[in-house]
Coordinates of C-alpha atoms and ligand atoms in Angstrom, one line a residue:
X98 CA -16.9 64.5 52.1
X99 CA -18.8 67.3 49.1
X100 CA -20.7 70.4 50.4
X101 CA -24.1 70.9 50.7
X102 CA -26.1 74.3 49.7
X103 CA -29.7 75.3 49.9
X104 CA -31.7 79.3 50.0
X105 CA -34.9 79.9 49.8
X106 CA -34.1 83.1 48.8
X107 CA -35.8 87.1 48.8
X108 CA -33.1 87.8 46.6
X109 CA -30.5 86.3 43.7
X110 CA -29.0 84.0 45.8
X111 CA -26.3 82.5 43.5
X112 CA -24.3 84.4 44.8
X113 CA -24.5 83.3 48.0
X114 CA -24.6 80.2 47.3
X115 CA -20.7 80.4 45.7
X116 CA -20.0 82.2 49.2
X117 CA -21.3 79.5 51.1
X118 CA -19.5 76.6 48.7
X119 CA -16.3 78.9 49.1
X120 CA -16.7 77.8 53.2
X121 CA -18.0 74.5 52.2
X122 CA -14.9 73.4 49.3
X123 CA -12.7 71.7 52.8
X124 CA -15.4 69.1 52.9
X125 CA -14.5 68.1 48.7
X126 CA -12.6 70.1 45.4
X127 CA -13.4 68.0 42.1
X128 CA -16.1 69.7 40.5
X129 CA -18.9 72.4 42.8
X130 CA -22.5 73.1 40.5
X131 CA -24.9 75.3 41.3
X132 CA -29.2 75.2 40.0
X133 CA -31.7 77.7 40.3
X134 CA -35.0 78.1 39.3
X135 CA -35.6 80.8 36.4
X136 CA -39.5 81.1 35.1
X137 CA -40.1 77.8 37.3
X138 CA -37.6 76.1 35.0
X139 CA -34.3 74.8 36.3
X140 CA -30.7 75.9 35.6
X141 CA -27.5 74.5 36.4
X142 CA -23.9 75.0 35.3
X143 CA -21.2 72.8 36.7
X144 CA -17.8 72.2 36.7
X145 CA -14.5 70.6 36.8
X146 CA -12.2 71.3 39.9
X147 CA -12.1 74.1 42.4
X148 CA -15.0 76.4 43.1
X149 CA -12.8 78.3 40.9
X150 CA -13.4 76.8 37.6
X151 CA -17.7 77.5 38.0
X152 CA -16.7 80.5 39.4
X153 CA -15.1 81.6 36.1
X154 CA -18.0 79.7 34.3
X155 CA -20.5 81.7 35.9
X156 CA -19.0 84.5 34.6
X157 CA -19.7 83.5 31.2
X158 CA -23.3 81.9 31.9
X159 CA -24.7 84.1 34.8
X160 CA -27.3 82.5 36.5
X161 CA -30.2 84.6 38.6
X162 CA -33.0 82.9 40.9
X163 CA -34.0 83.6 43.8
X164 CA -34.2 79.1 44.7
X165 CA -31.9 77.6 44.6
X166 CA -29.0 74.8 45.7
X167 CA -25.5 74.0 45.2
X168 CA -22.3 71.3 46.5
X169 CA -19.0 71.0 46.0
X170 CA -17.7 66.9 45.4
X171 CA -14.9 64.4 46.9
X172 CA -15.9 62.0 44.2
X173 CA -17.4 58.5 44.8
X174 CA -18.6 57.0 42.2
X175 CA -18.0 58.0 38.7
X176 CA -14.9 60.0 38.3
X177 CA -14.3 64.0 39.0
X178 CA -15.8 65.5 35.7
X179 CA -18.0 67.6 34.6
X180 CA -20.5 65.0 33.4
X181 CA -20.5 64.1 37.1
X182 CA -20.7 67.0 39.0
X183 CA -24.2 68.1 40.3
X184 CA -26.6 69.3 41.0
X185 CA -28.4 65.9 38.7
X186 CA -31.5 66.2 36.8
X187 CA -33.7 63.8 35.3
X188 CA -37.4 65.6 34.3
X189 CA -38.5 68.3 37.2
X190 CA -35.9 67.6 39.7
X191 CA -32.8 68.7 39.9
X192 CA -30.4 67.4 43.2
X193 CA -26.8 67.8 45.0
X194 CA -26.5 65.2 47.0
X195 CA -23.1 63.6 50.0
X196 CA -22.3 60.3 51.1
X197 CA -23.1 57.1 48.6
X198 CA -26.4 55.1 47.6
X199 CA -25.2 51.6 48.3
X200 CA -28.3 50.0 46.0
X201 CA -28.1 52.2 43.2
X202 CA -26.7 49.4 40.5
X203 CA -29.6 47.2 41.8
X204 CA -32.0 50.4 41.5
X205 CA -30.3 51.8 37.9
X206 CA -30.5 48.0 36.8
X207 CA -34.5 48.7 37.0
X208 CA -34.9 51.7 35.7
X209 CA -33.0 51.3 33.3
X210 CA -35.1 48.2 31.5
X211 CA -38.2 51.2 32.8
X212 CA -36.7 53.3 29.7
X213 CA -34.5 55.8 32.2
X214 CA -31.3 56.2 30.4
X215 CA -28.7 58.3 33.0
X216 CA -25.9 60.8 32.0
X217 CA -23.7 60.5 34.4
X218 CA -21.9 57.8 35.8
X219 CA -22.3 58.5 39.9
X220 CA -25.3 57.3 42.6
X221 CA -26.4 60.0 43.0
X222 CA -28.5 60.6 39.9
X223 CA -30.3 58.0 40.2
X224 CA -32.0 59.1 43.3
X225 CA -33.3 62.5 40.6
X226 CA -34.8 59.5 39.1
X227 CA -36.4 57.5 41.5
X228 CA -37.9 61.2 42.7
X229 CA -39.0 62.4 39.2
X230 CA -40.4 58.9 38.8
X231 CA -42.1 58.9 41.3
X232 CA -44.0 62.8 40.9
X233 CA -45.1 61.4 37.0
X234 CA -46.7 58.5 39.2
X235 CA -49.2 61.3 40.9
X236 CA -46.9 61.8 44.1
X237 CA -46.9 65.7 45.7
X238 CA -43.4 66.5 45.4
X239 CA -43.0 65.4 49.3
X240 CA -44.6 62.4 49.6
X241 CA -42.3 61.6 46.0
X242 CA -39.6 62.1 47.8
X243 CA -40.6 59.9 50.5
X244 CA -41.6 57.7 48.5
X245 CA -37.2 58.2 47.7
X246 CA -36.2 57.5 51.1
X247 CA -37.6 54.0 52.1
X248 CA -36.4 52.8 48.4
X249 CA -32.4 54.3 49.2
X250 CA -30.3 52.3 51.2
X251 CA -27.0 54.4 51.9
X252 CA -25.4 57.2 53.9
X253 CA -26.1 60.1 52.7
X254 CA -27.8 63.6 52.5
X255 CA -29.9 65.8 50.2
X256 CA -30.9 68.6 48.8
X257 CA -33.9 68.7 46.9
X258 CA -35.3 70.9 43.8
X259 CA -38.0 71.2 41.9
X260 CA -39.1 72.4 38.5
X261 CA -42.4 75.2 38.6
X262 CA -42.4 74.6 42.7
X263 CA -40.1 77.9 43.9
X264 CA -41.4 78.3 47.4
X265 CA -39.9 74.9 47.9
X266 CA -36.9 73.1 48.4
X267 CA -36.8 69.9 50.0
X268 CA -34.2 68.4 52.2
X269 CA -33.0 64.8 54.0
X270 CA -30.2 62.3 56.7
X271 CA -29.3 59.5 56.4
X272 CA -25.8 59.1 58.0
X273 CA -24.7 62.5 56.8
X274 CA -25.8 65.8 58.2
X275 CA -28.1 68.7 57.1
X276 CA -28.9 72.0 59.0
X277 CA -31.8 74.0 58.1
X278 CA -31.0 77.9 59.2
X279 CA -33.9 80.4 59.7
X280 CA -33.4 83.7 58.4
X281 CA -36.0 86.5 58.0
X282 CA -38.1 85.4 55.4
X283 CA -36.0 84.0 53.9
X284 CA -34.7 80.3 55.3
X285 CA -30.9 77.7 54.3
X286 CA -30.2 74.9 54.4
X287 CA -26.6 73.2 54.7
X288 CA -24.6 70.4 54.7
X289 CA -23.4 72.3 59.0
X290 CA -23.4 76.0 60.6
X291 CA -20.0 76.5 57.7
X292 CA -22.1 76.5 54.8
X293 CA -25.3 78.8 56.0
X294 CA -23.1 80.7 59.3
X295 CA -23.5 83.9 57.0
X296 CA -26.4 83.6 56.3
X297 CA -28.2 83.4 59.9
X298 CA -27.5 82.0 63.0
X299 CA -29.9 80.7 64.1
X300 CA -30.4 76.7 63.3
X301 CA -32.1 72.9 63.8
X302 CA -29.9 70.4 63.3
X303 CA -31.5 67.2 61.3
X304 CA -32.6 63.5 63.2
X305 CA -30.8 61.1 61.9
X306 CA -33.9 59.6 58.8
X307 CA -35.6 63.2 58.5
X308 CA -36.5 65.5 56.4
X309 CA -37.4 68.6 55.7
X310 CA -39.5 70.7 53.7
X311 CA -38.4 74.9 53.9
X312 CA -40.0 77.2 51.9
X313 CA -39.6 81.1 52.5
X314 CA -41.1 81.9 56.0
X315 CA -40.8 77.2 56.9
X316 CA -39.2 74.2 57.6
X317 CA -41.6 71.6 58.3
X318 CA -39.7 68.4 59.6
X319 CA -40.5 64.9 59.3
X320 CA -38.3 61.3 60.9
X321 CA -38.0 58.9 59.2
X322 CA -41.7 57.5 59.8
X323 CA -43.5 60.9 58.0
X324 CA -44.7 62.8 61.1
X325 CA -43.9 66.3 61.1
X326 CA -41.9 66.2 64.0
X327 CA -39.8 70.0 65.6
X328 CA -35.9 70.1 66.1
X329 CA -34.4 72.7 68.0
X330 CA -33.3 76.3 67.1
X331 CA -30.0 76.9 68.1
X332 CA -28.0 80.0 68.3
X333 CA -25.0 79.1 66.8
X334 CA -21.6 80.4 67.7
X335 CA -20.4 84.2 65.0
X336 CA -16.3 81.4 64.8
X337 CA -18.7 79.5 62.7
X338 CA -19.5 82.6 61.3
X339 CA -16.4 83.7 60.0
X340 CA -14.1 81.3 59.4
X341 CA -11.0 83.7 57.8
X342 CA -7.0 83.1 56.4
X343 CA -6.6 86.0 57.8
X344 CA -2.9 87.4 56.9
X345 CA -1.6 84.0 56.0
X346 CA -1.3 82.3 53.7
X347 CA -3.2 79.3 53.7
X348 CA -5.3 78.0 56.8
X349 CA -3.4 75.2 57.6
X350 CA -0.7 78.4 58.7
X351 CA -3.1 80.2 61.0
X352 CA -4.2 76.4 62.8
X353 CA -1.2 75.9 63.5
X354 CA -0.5 79.1 65.1
X355 CA -4.2 78.8 66.8
X356 CA -2.8 76.0 68.4
X357 CA -2.4 78.1 71.6
X358 CA -5.1 79.7 72.0
X359 CA -7.5 76.0 71.5
X360 CA -5.1 74.4 74.0
X361 CA -6.6 77.9 76.4
X362 CA -9.7 77.1 75.6
X363 CA -10.0 73.4 75.4
X364 CA -8.4 73.9 78.9
X365 CA -10.7 76.4 80.3
X366 CA -13.4 73.1 80.2
X367 CA -11.7 70.2 81.8
X368 CA -9.3 72.1 85.1
X369 CA -10.1 74.9 86.5
X370 CA -7.8 77.4 86.7
X371 CA -8.5 78.8 90.7
X372 CA -8.2 75.9 92.4
X373 CA -6.1 73.3 90.2
X374 CA -8.8 70.9 90.1
X375 CA -10.1 68.9 86.6
X376 CA -14.0 69.3 85.7
X377 CA -15.8 65.5 86.5
X378 CA -18.3 64.6 83.4
X379 CA -21.4 65.1 85.0
X380 CA -23.2 61.0 85.1
X381 CA -19.4 59.2 84.8
X382 CA -16.8 57.6 87.1
X383 CA -14.1 56.6 86.1
X384 CA -14.0 54.0 89.3
X385 CA -17.2 52.6 87.6
X386 CA -14.4 51.8 84.6
X387 CA -12.5 48.4 84.2
X388 CA -11.2 49.7 80.6
X389 CA -11.3 51.9 77.9
X390 CA -11.7 51.6 74.0
X391 CA -10.7 54.6 71.5
X392 CA -12.6 53.8 68.0
X393 CA -10.5 57.1 65.9
X394 CA -9.3 56.9 62.0
X395 CA -6.2 59.0 61.4
X396 CA -4.6 62.0 63.1
X397 CA -7.8 61.2 66.2
X398 CA -6.1 58.1 66.2
X399 CA -2.9 59.1 67.0
X400 CA -3.8 61.9 69.6
X401 CA -5.4 58.6 71.4
X402 CA -2.5 56.5 70.9
X403 CA -1.0 60.0 73.0
X404 CA -3.8 59.6 75.4
X405 CA -3.8 56.0 76.1
X406 CA 0.0 56.3 78.0
X407 CA -1.8 58.4 80.6
X408 CA -4.3 56.7 81.3
X409 CA -2.5 53.5 81.2
X410 CA 0.3 55.0 83.4
X411 CA -1.7 57.8 85.2
X412 CA -4.9 55.8 86.2
X413 CA -4.2 52.4 86.2
X414 CA -6.7 52.1 83.5
X415 CA -6.4 49.5 80.9
X416 CA -7.0 51.1 77.0
X417 CA -7.2 50.5 73.8
X418 CA -7.1 52.2 70.4
X419 CA -8.5 50.9 67.2
X420 CA -9.0 52.0 63.6
X421 CA -12.4 52.2 63.6
X422 CA -12.6 50.8 59.9
X423 CA -10.6 47.6 61.2
X424 CA -12.7 47.7 64.9
X425 CA -16.0 48.0 63.0
X426 CA -15.6 44.7 61.0
X427 CA -14.3 42.3 63.6
X428 CA -16.8 41.9 66.2
X429 CA -14.6 42.9 68.5
X430 CA -15.7 41.2 72.1
X431 CA -16.6 43.8 74.6
X432 CA -17.4 43.7 78.6
X433 CA -19.9 46.2 79.4
X434 CA -17.8 47.8 82.0
X435 CA -15.4 49.0 79.1
X436 CA -16.3 52.8 78.4
X437 CA -15.8 53.3 74.6
X438 CA -14.1 56.6 73.4
X439 CA -14.7 58.3 69.8
X440 CA -12.6 60.5 69.0
X441 CA -12.6 62.8 66.1
X442 CA -12.6 66.0 64.9
X443 CA -15.8 66.5 62.8
X444 CA -17.9 63.4 64.8
X445 CA -18.6 62.0 61.5
X446 CA -16.3 60.3 60.0
X447 CA -18.4 57.4 58.5
X448 CA -16.0 54.2 60.3
X449 CA -15.6 55.8 64.3
X450 CA -19.3 56.5 64.4
X451 CA -20.4 53.0 63.1
X452 CA -17.4 51.7 65.9
X453 CA -19.4 53.6 68.2
X454 CA -22.7 52.8 68.0
X455 CA -21.4 48.8 67.7
X456 CA -20.5 49.7 70.6
X457 CA -23.4 51.5 72.1
X458 CA -25.4 49.1 71.3
X459 CA -23.6 46.3 72.1
X460 CA -24.1 47.9 75.6
X461 CA -21.3 49.7 76.8
X462 CA -21.7 53.3 77.3
X463 CA -19.8 55.4 75.3
X464 CA -18.5 58.8 75.2
X465 CA -17.5 61.3 71.2
X466 CA -14.6 63.9 72.1
X467 CA -15.1 65.5 68.5
X468 CA -14.7 69.0 67.7
X469 CA -18.2 69.9 65.9
X470 CA -19.9 69.7 69.1
X471 CA -23.4 69.0 67.2
X472 CA -22.3 66.3 65.6
X473 CA -23.3 62.7 65.0
X474 CA -20.9 61.3 67.5
X475 CA -22.0 64.8 69.4
X476 CA -25.4 64.3 69.8
X477 CA -25.3 60.3 70.0
X478 CA -23.2 59.1 72.6
X479 CA -23.2 59.5 76.1
X480 CA -20.6 61.7 77.0
X481 CA -20.0 64.5 74.7
X482 CA -16.3 65.3 75.9
X483 CA -15.6 68.7 73.4
X484 CA -13.2 70.5 72.0
X485 CA -12.3 74.0 71.2
X486 CA -10.2 74.6 68.4
X487 CA -13.1 75.8 66.4
X488 CA -13.8 75.7 63.1
X489 CA -10.6 73.7 61.4
X490 CA -10.7 74.2 57.8
X491 CA -7.1 73.0 56.6
X492 CA -8.2 69.9 55.6
X493 CA -4.7 69.1 57.6
X494 CA -5.5 69.3 60.6
X495 CA -3.3 70.1 62.6
X496 CA -5.4 72.3 65.8
X497 CA -8.0 70.3 66.2
X498 CA -5.3 67.3 67.3
X499 CA -3.6 69.0 69.9
X500 CA -7.0 69.9 71.3
X501 CA -7.9 66.2 71.6
X502 CA -4.7 66.3 72.7
X503 CA -5.0 68.7 75.1
X504 CA -8.8 67.2 76.5
X505 CA -7.4 63.4 77.1
X506 CA -4.6 64.7 79.6
X507 CA -7.0 66.9 81.1
X508 CA -9.7 63.4 81.8
X509 CA -6.2 60.6 82.6
X510 CA -5.6 63.7 85.5
X511 CA -9.5 63.5 86.0
X512 CA -9.0 58.9 85.4
X513 CA -6.3 58.6 87.7
X514 CA -7.8 61.3 91.0
X515 CA -11.3 58.8 90.8
X516 CA -9.6 55.8 90.3
X517 CA -8.0 57.3 93.8
X518 CA -4.5 56.7 92.1
X519 CA -3.3 60.4 93.3
X520 CA -4.6 63.1 95.2
X521 CA -5.9 66.5 95.4
X522 CA -2.2 68.2 95.6
X523 CA -0.8 66.3 92.6
X524 CA -4.2 66.2 90.5
X525 CA -2.7 69.9 91.3
X526 CA 0.6 69.7 90.2
X527 CA -0.6 68.2 87.1
X528 CA -3.1 70.6 86.5
X529 CA -0.9 73.4 86.9
X530 CA 1.3 71.5 84.1
X531 CA -1.4 71.3 82.4
X532 CA -2.0 75.2 82.5
X533 CA 1.4 75.9 81.1
X534 CA 0.4 74.2 78.0
X535 CA -1.3 76.9 76.1
X536 CA 2.8 79.4 76.9
X537 CA 5.0 76.3 75.7
X538 CA 2.6 75.7 72.5
X539 CA 3.7 79.6 72.0
X540 CA 6.7 79.1 72.4
X541 CA 7.3 75.7 70.5
X542 CA 5.9 78.0 67.4
X543 CA 9.0 80.3 67.7
X544 CA 10.6 77.6 66.3
X545 CA 9.7 78.0 62.9
X546 CA 12.8 80.0 61.5
X547 CA 14.1 76.7 62.3
X548 CA 11.8 74.6 61.0
X549 CA 11.5 76.8 58.0
X550 CA 14.9 76.1 57.1
X551 CA 15.6 72.6 56.8
X552 CA 12.0 71.8 54.8
X553 CA 14.2 73.3 52.0
X554 CA 16.4 69.6 52.1
X555 CA 13.8 68.1 53.2
X556 CA 11.4 68.7 50.7
X557 CA 14.1 66.9 47.6
X558 CA 13.4 63.6 48.9
X559 CA 11.8 61.8 48.6
X560 CA 11.4 59.5 51.2
X561 CA 11.4 60.1 54.9
X562 CA 11.6 57.4 58.3
X563 CA 10.7 59.6 61.0
X564 CA 10.7 58.1 65.1
X565 CA 10.1 58.4 68.7
X566 CA 9.2 56.1 72.1
X567 CA 7.0 56.8 74.2
X568 CA 4.1 59.1 73.3
X569 CA 6.7 60.4 70.6
X570 CA 5.7 56.7 68.7
X571 CA 2.0 58.6 67.9
X572 CA 4.1 62.0 67.1
X573 CA 6.0 60.3 64.8
X574 CA 3.6 59.0 63.0
X575 CA 1.4 61.4 62.7
X576 CA 4.2 63.1 61.4
X577 CA 5.0 60.8 58.5
X578 CA 0.6 61.2 58.2
X579 CA 1.4 64.8 57.9
X580 CA 4.3 65.0 55.6
X581 CA 2.7 62.5 53.3
X582 CA -0.7 64.1 53.1
X583 CA 0.3 67.5 52.5
X584 CA 3.5 67.2 50.2
X585 CA 3.0 63.6 48.0
X586 CA 6.5 62.7 50.3
X587 CA 6.1 59.0 51.0
X588 CA 6.3 59.3 54.4
X589 CA 6.7 56.2 57.7
X590 CA 6.7 56.2 60.9
X591 CA 8.4 53.9 63.8
X592 CA 9.2 53.3 67.3
X593 CA 12.3 53.6 67.3
X594 CA 13.2 50.5 69.0
X595 CA 12.2 49.0 65.7
X596 CA 14.4 50.7 63.9
X597 CA 17.0 47.5 63.5
X598 CA 14.2 45.3 62.9
X599 CA 13.8 46.7 59.0
X600 CA 14.1 49.9 58.2
X601 CA 16.9 50.6 58.5
X602 CA 17.4 49.1 55.7
X603 CA 16.0 52.5 54.2
X604 CA 18.6 54.7 55.7
X605 CA 21.3 56.5 53.0
X606 CA 21.9 60.1 52.5
X607 CA 19.4 60.4 50.6
X608 CA 16.3 59.4 53.0
X609 CA 16.1 62.6 56.1
X610 CA 15.6 60.1 59.3
X611 CA 13.0 62.1 61.4
X612 CA 14.2 61.6 65.2
X613 CA 11.0 63.6 68.0
X614 CA 13.9 62.8 71.4
X615 CA 13.3 65.5 74.4
X616 CA 15.1 65.2 77.0
X617 CA 12.9 62.5 79.1
X618 CA 13.5 59.0 80.2
X619 CA 14.2 57.0 76.5
X620 CA 17.1 59.9 75.0
X621 CA 19.7 57.8 75.4
X622 CA 18.3 55.0 73.3
X623 CA 17.2 57.3 70.8
X624 CA 20.3 58.6 71.1
X625 CA 21.6 54.7 70.7
X626 CA 19.6 55.0 67.4
X627 CA 20.4 58.0 66.4
X628 CA 23.9 57.0 65.9
X629 CA 23.4 53.9 64.3
X630 CA 22.1 55.9 61.7
X631 CA 24.8 58.3 61.4
X632 CA 26.5 55.8 61.0
X633 CA 25.2 53.7 58.1
X634 CA 25.5 57.5 56.5
X635 CA 22.1 58.9 57.4
X636 CA 21.2 63.0 57.9
X637 CA 19.3 62.8 61.0
X638 CA 17.3 65.6 61.6
X639 CA 16.3 65.6 66.0
X640 CA 13.6 67.5 67.3
X641 CA 14.4 68.0 70.3
X642 CA 14.5 69.9 73.7
X643 CA 17.1 72.1 75.3
X644 CA 18.7 69.6 76.9
X645 CA 18.4 67.1 74.4
X646 CA 20.9 69.2 71.8
X647 CA 23.1 69.3 74.3
X648 CA 23.5 65.9 74.5
X649 CA 23.0 64.8 70.6
X650 CA 25.3 62.3 69.1
X651 CA 27.3 64.4 66.0
X652 CA 27.1 65.2 63.1
X653 CA 22.4 65.6 64.0
X654 CA 20.6 69.0 62.8
X655 CA 18.8 69.9 65.3
X656 CA 15.2 72.0 66.3
X657 CA 15.0 72.8 70.5
X658 CA 11.6 73.2 71.4
X659 CA 10.7 74.4 74.8
X660 CA 10.9 72.8 77.6
X661 CA 8.7 71.1 79.6
X662 CA 7.5 67.8 81.8
X663 CA 6.2 64.9 79.9
X664 CA 3.0 65.0 80.7
X665 CA 2.4 67.8 78.1
X666 CA 5.3 67.7 75.9
X667 CA 3.3 65.4 72.7
X668 CA 1.8 69.0 72.9
X669 CA 4.4 70.8 72.8
X670 CA 6.3 69.0 70.1
X671 CA 3.4 69.3 67.7
X672 CA 3.7 72.9 66.4
X673 CA 7.8 72.0 65.3
X674 CA 6.1 68.7 63.4
X675 CA 3.3 70.0 61.9
X676 CA 5.3 73.1 60.8
X677 CA 8.0 70.7 59.1
X678 CA 5.4 69.3 56.8
X679 CA 3.6 72.7 56.2
X680 CA 7.1 74.3 54.6
X681 CA 8.1 71.4 53.4
X682 CA 4.6 71.7 51.1
X683 CA 5.2 75.1 50.5
X684 CA 8.1 74.4 49.7
X685 CA 7.4 72.6 46.9
X686 CA 4.0 74.6 46.1
X687 CA 1.5 72.1 47.1
X688 CA -2.1 73.4 47.2
X689 CA -1.5 72.9 51.7
X690 CA -5.4 73.4 52.2
X691 CA -7.1 70.8 49.6
X692 CA -4.5 68.1 49.0
X693 CA -5.0 66.1 46.0
X694 CA -7.2 62.7 46.7
X695 CA -7.9 64.6 50.0
X696 CA -11.2 66.0 51.8
X697 CA -11.9 66.9 55.7
X698 CA -15.1 65.0 56.6
X699 CA -14.9 61.5 55.5
X700 CA -18.5 60.7 56.1
X701 CA -17.5 57.2 53.4
X702 CA -16.9 54.2 54.4
Ligands
F6R123 C1 -5.3 63.5 58.2 C2 -6.8 64.3 59.1 C3 -7.0 62.5 59.2 C4 -8.4 62.9 60.3 C5 -9.0 62.3 59.8 C6 -10.6 61.6 61.0 O1 -4.5 65.0 58.5 O2 -7.9 65.1 58.9 O3 -7.0 61.7 59.3 O4 -7.2 62.7 60.6 O5 -10.0 61.6 59.2 O6 -11.3 62.6 61.1 P1 -12.2 62.6 61.9 O7 -11.4 63.3 63.1 O8 -13.0 64.5 61.3 O9 -13.3 61.9 62.8

């Protein structure tokens, strides 16, 4: 949620602030703003809506200055208006903020009683008032920041400019990530590596509770107690710096097509193609684990639900998957022999992180299966299970989802070996099947034309039902989520067996029923469900393989994906399902990469 950039530069910074904000726009796009220091005074430009609107504003009212901060907003407190757009100012202080200040109402009341007046409805503005109040009490800027941090509660990241201090930006993180970028005679802070990627590949990740002061040449980092600390400088890959759409119309389209490579890269981290063995996680033996508790949100939770079938069937390992926002508040009874696993693309989702911390505090061993390898979850969990999808910019997750399934499938095979459920030759057989996944995903992308044709009719629907059995049930849930989030068509995913228990009442000729059913052990039962829908005048679209296509009841429109072993069928079936949502959204003229009300990384509850 919300993107932050700050530059202490040698050259004018506005263009680079804007470049960075465009890269961060996936984090939120309700409003955007920049501020710089010009002749000791802070100037700001803000605009409601996307970065484009801010660009237009800057054309009419350019902004000079060699030091500045920028922000792209996903609104939490206060409507998405220019008035509520960051940066927020009070006296000498101008700042941008990602996250939520939980005690802002109380602080605002106190400040108002002291005569402060506010120009926005945001929680953020309170921080500017607090820092300014500390400055007027005689604090130095750093002490004013520290004293303010001690007064606020919640999860946040900040970048702060002080009028008159034109060689300094301060930053702080608690709960939301913040990185420091080291340039040559220039320094940066940003929400993630993408923010500073084009300017430097030397990055330090602030730890929880840290605050920082950057000037032209250095960063002074302090921990929550105010003691000076060093955080290691890492060299980040060029991939983080170079995220472009290439020849694709949308990031989502590009990311769907990147799945053969992202699956391949992820497989490389969990399997050895030469020996056909999986690669165990150092320090973790699944034989010592009695249960797996996966916590995740949204698409990541559906990847986890698919994996549950494998951990249980292959490795005989009881596995629960729970939505993190529910898990964290129900005081779950846990045993310390349970391995807690957080699945998350960003590694920053507030609820998933809180659930992971809850498990850790309860004495469980924890693993983070994340695509952002330097994220908070990655750093806090006992075991890091990386996915190698690369930066995912489209708000609707696609390649991160299949990378999660890939990694979890390989881990289920490892678990099966370590728990003595399969021997080396069975492991080799499963690894060889897994290694076929990139090729078969590539082949399934060839359904594109067929899917695009189906999208024309589907785009006219008001409601769509998705059905699947076994591992295709979570994929049905994912299909429905993808469609609703980018095309705004109401869609529901159901276990096909549940059809008769209620949802069949929705079936009519206007409601497409999308059934995901490869020709596996469930196929016949699902075929009966198709017939039940057709008998009631419903329209069935079947995503299946060749054999399934040959056995489809009459009257069904069929998309044929390549046949595959059930171990990897969820991976092979994902691409056509994602493409349907994509082409329906394109057909409807929707904003595919930045759907309304959403943001890529949900760092607030
Ligand atoms: C949907 C989508 C979301 C995320 C969810 C969790 O396309 O992307 O449902 O999956 O917000 O995000 P991460 O994986 O970053 O924890």
